[in-house]
Amino acid sequence: VLDLPPLPPNAYRLTWKILSDEDLHLSTGSLVFGVQQAVEAPALPAPPAPSPTEVLLRWLGFGAMAGLIGAFTIALGLLPSTPADREAHSREVRRRLLGLALAAGLLALAVGLGLLWFQARSAGASSLGGVWQIASQTAYGARWLLRQSLLAELALTAWFLRRRRPGARLIEFVGMALPALALVALQAQSSHAASLEDTSPLKVSLDALHLLAASLWSGGLLALVVAVVPLLRREPALAWVILRRFSGIAALSVGVLFATGLYNSGQQVASPDALLFTSYGQLLIVKAGLALLVGMLGLLNSALLHPQVAAGLGRILRRPPDWRPFAPSQLWKTVTLEALAAGMVLLLTALLTASTPPRGPEFEPPAPPETAPPGFTANAADLLVTLSIKPSRPGQNFINLGVFNTRRPPPAPIEKVQVELQPPGQPGVTLTAEALEDGKYQIISEAIQAPGEWQVTVTAIRPGQPDAVVSTTWKVLPILRTPIRRPVLISNHPLAPLLTPAAAGLALFAGAAALWLWLRPRTVFTPPAPLHPARRD
């Protein structure tokens, strides 16, 4: 609530800005109003474009977190037990993966510092003291400090594991999985899902699951390109085993990504118009299309790695039984292309997280107007009392009363009528009504200053007679505000009721498909021979 000084008749513009304590996003806007002068509501301004610096930092941050999680997943969970003659190759892959995890952790630490500095400077902090004040006194800062601590612990663990021989892999994986899951959960706490008006643990958890699936898929692809793809020429048997194992995680991650992405889209995008005619919605469409193309490329890679997948695709495409999408010698190219395309998906994700989601009153259909109670009638002793309060909103109200004798002749004239107005949880105020005519009374007052359930007591005072008292609860409506809405081009009906069931159906279908593939008998896998004969040094 802002008190303004006395303003002469004119048109005015009130400009405001708010720094979010949750994610340090700066929101701005303006309100145009007139004093004794009609003003035309201005057109809704387009949301500001995200800063290229912020988008770059967020992209590097997402990529570093994905590379960290993907490298740890393959290094500590997917490397097979190898014979003695191939153990050196396996140790080399593990060392490269843990080196990638270490580099990604250090990069994520640096990006975290840069993003905090950039957002703090955008919020007006001009010194290190101001930046530290934001880091130490906001909810975002508390999560940032914990996130940086987790990243430091993960980077230190990667450095330690890289210097020692493989040990208890299960213990190592659990020790890395818990901090990584906490890291993803913290990231979700600073996402758009946490800023919803009706946010809930389920919505934030689904957003965290979306981030985890994206990190496993895109980060795993990056790790494959760095550490496994080079083995396709020197030790293809080991490389193909790792690629086959990763393809199962990739398929599960893609299913989770599309299911949670559908659900999150329904929460962040208000309507079909918001999806089609805002930059955020158009970016979301491009991201979904690109993710679908990357998923199709991953399906082709999986068909080369898994004969049963190739057989299913071959039947759909009416190909021969021994059909393969491409030659094994091209696998390194397609895996690299899939990783690059996944990086572009992360870039679009960074653009979306730095943009304002199209939701809120301007995108929603108008709610049905609330109506005030029509009136109240009751008997008090031998009197009939009627009451109405209009407009029944905070501010000036007209309280109309009727107090009528039901006995003839009346036992005594009505001397005075009083009304006590008691707001919720506060002391009331007593007002005296002005007599009009024929038992009708009126009060014009600004005593009602808050919405809610008010207690209203009417007292009729007559000489020589006990006071006639009647009491009731009266609903005071909120101040009527008409938000500026965008013109409807196609539809302003909410998307969430459509996309939420679609997301649940997709999740069930993906789960059933994964279970069916798991229970099917597995074919014997024969890794290909080296693409080039071994050279003697």
Coordinates of C-alpha atoms in Angstrom, one line a residue, residues 269-282 358-359 363 491 495:
V269 CA 2.2 -21.3 -20.1
A270 CA -1.3 -20.0 -19.4
S271 CA -3.2 -20.6 -22.6
P272 CA -2.9 -21.4 -26.4
D273 CA -2.5 -17.7 -27.1
A274 CA 0.3 -17.5 -24.6
L275 CA 2.0 -20.5 -26.3
L276 CA 1.7 -19.2 -29.8
F277 CA 2.0 -15.5 -29.6
T278 CA 4.7 -14.8 -26.9
S279 CA 8.4 -15.2 -27.3
Y280 CA 8.5 -17.6 -24.3
G281 CA 5.9 -19.9 -25.9
Q282 CA 7.6 -19.8 -29.3
P358 CA 3.5 -16.0 -20.0
R359 CA 1.1 -16.5 -17.1
F363 CA -3.4 -14.3 -20.2
S491 CA -8.1 -19.2 -27.0
L495 CA -3.5 -25.4 -21.0

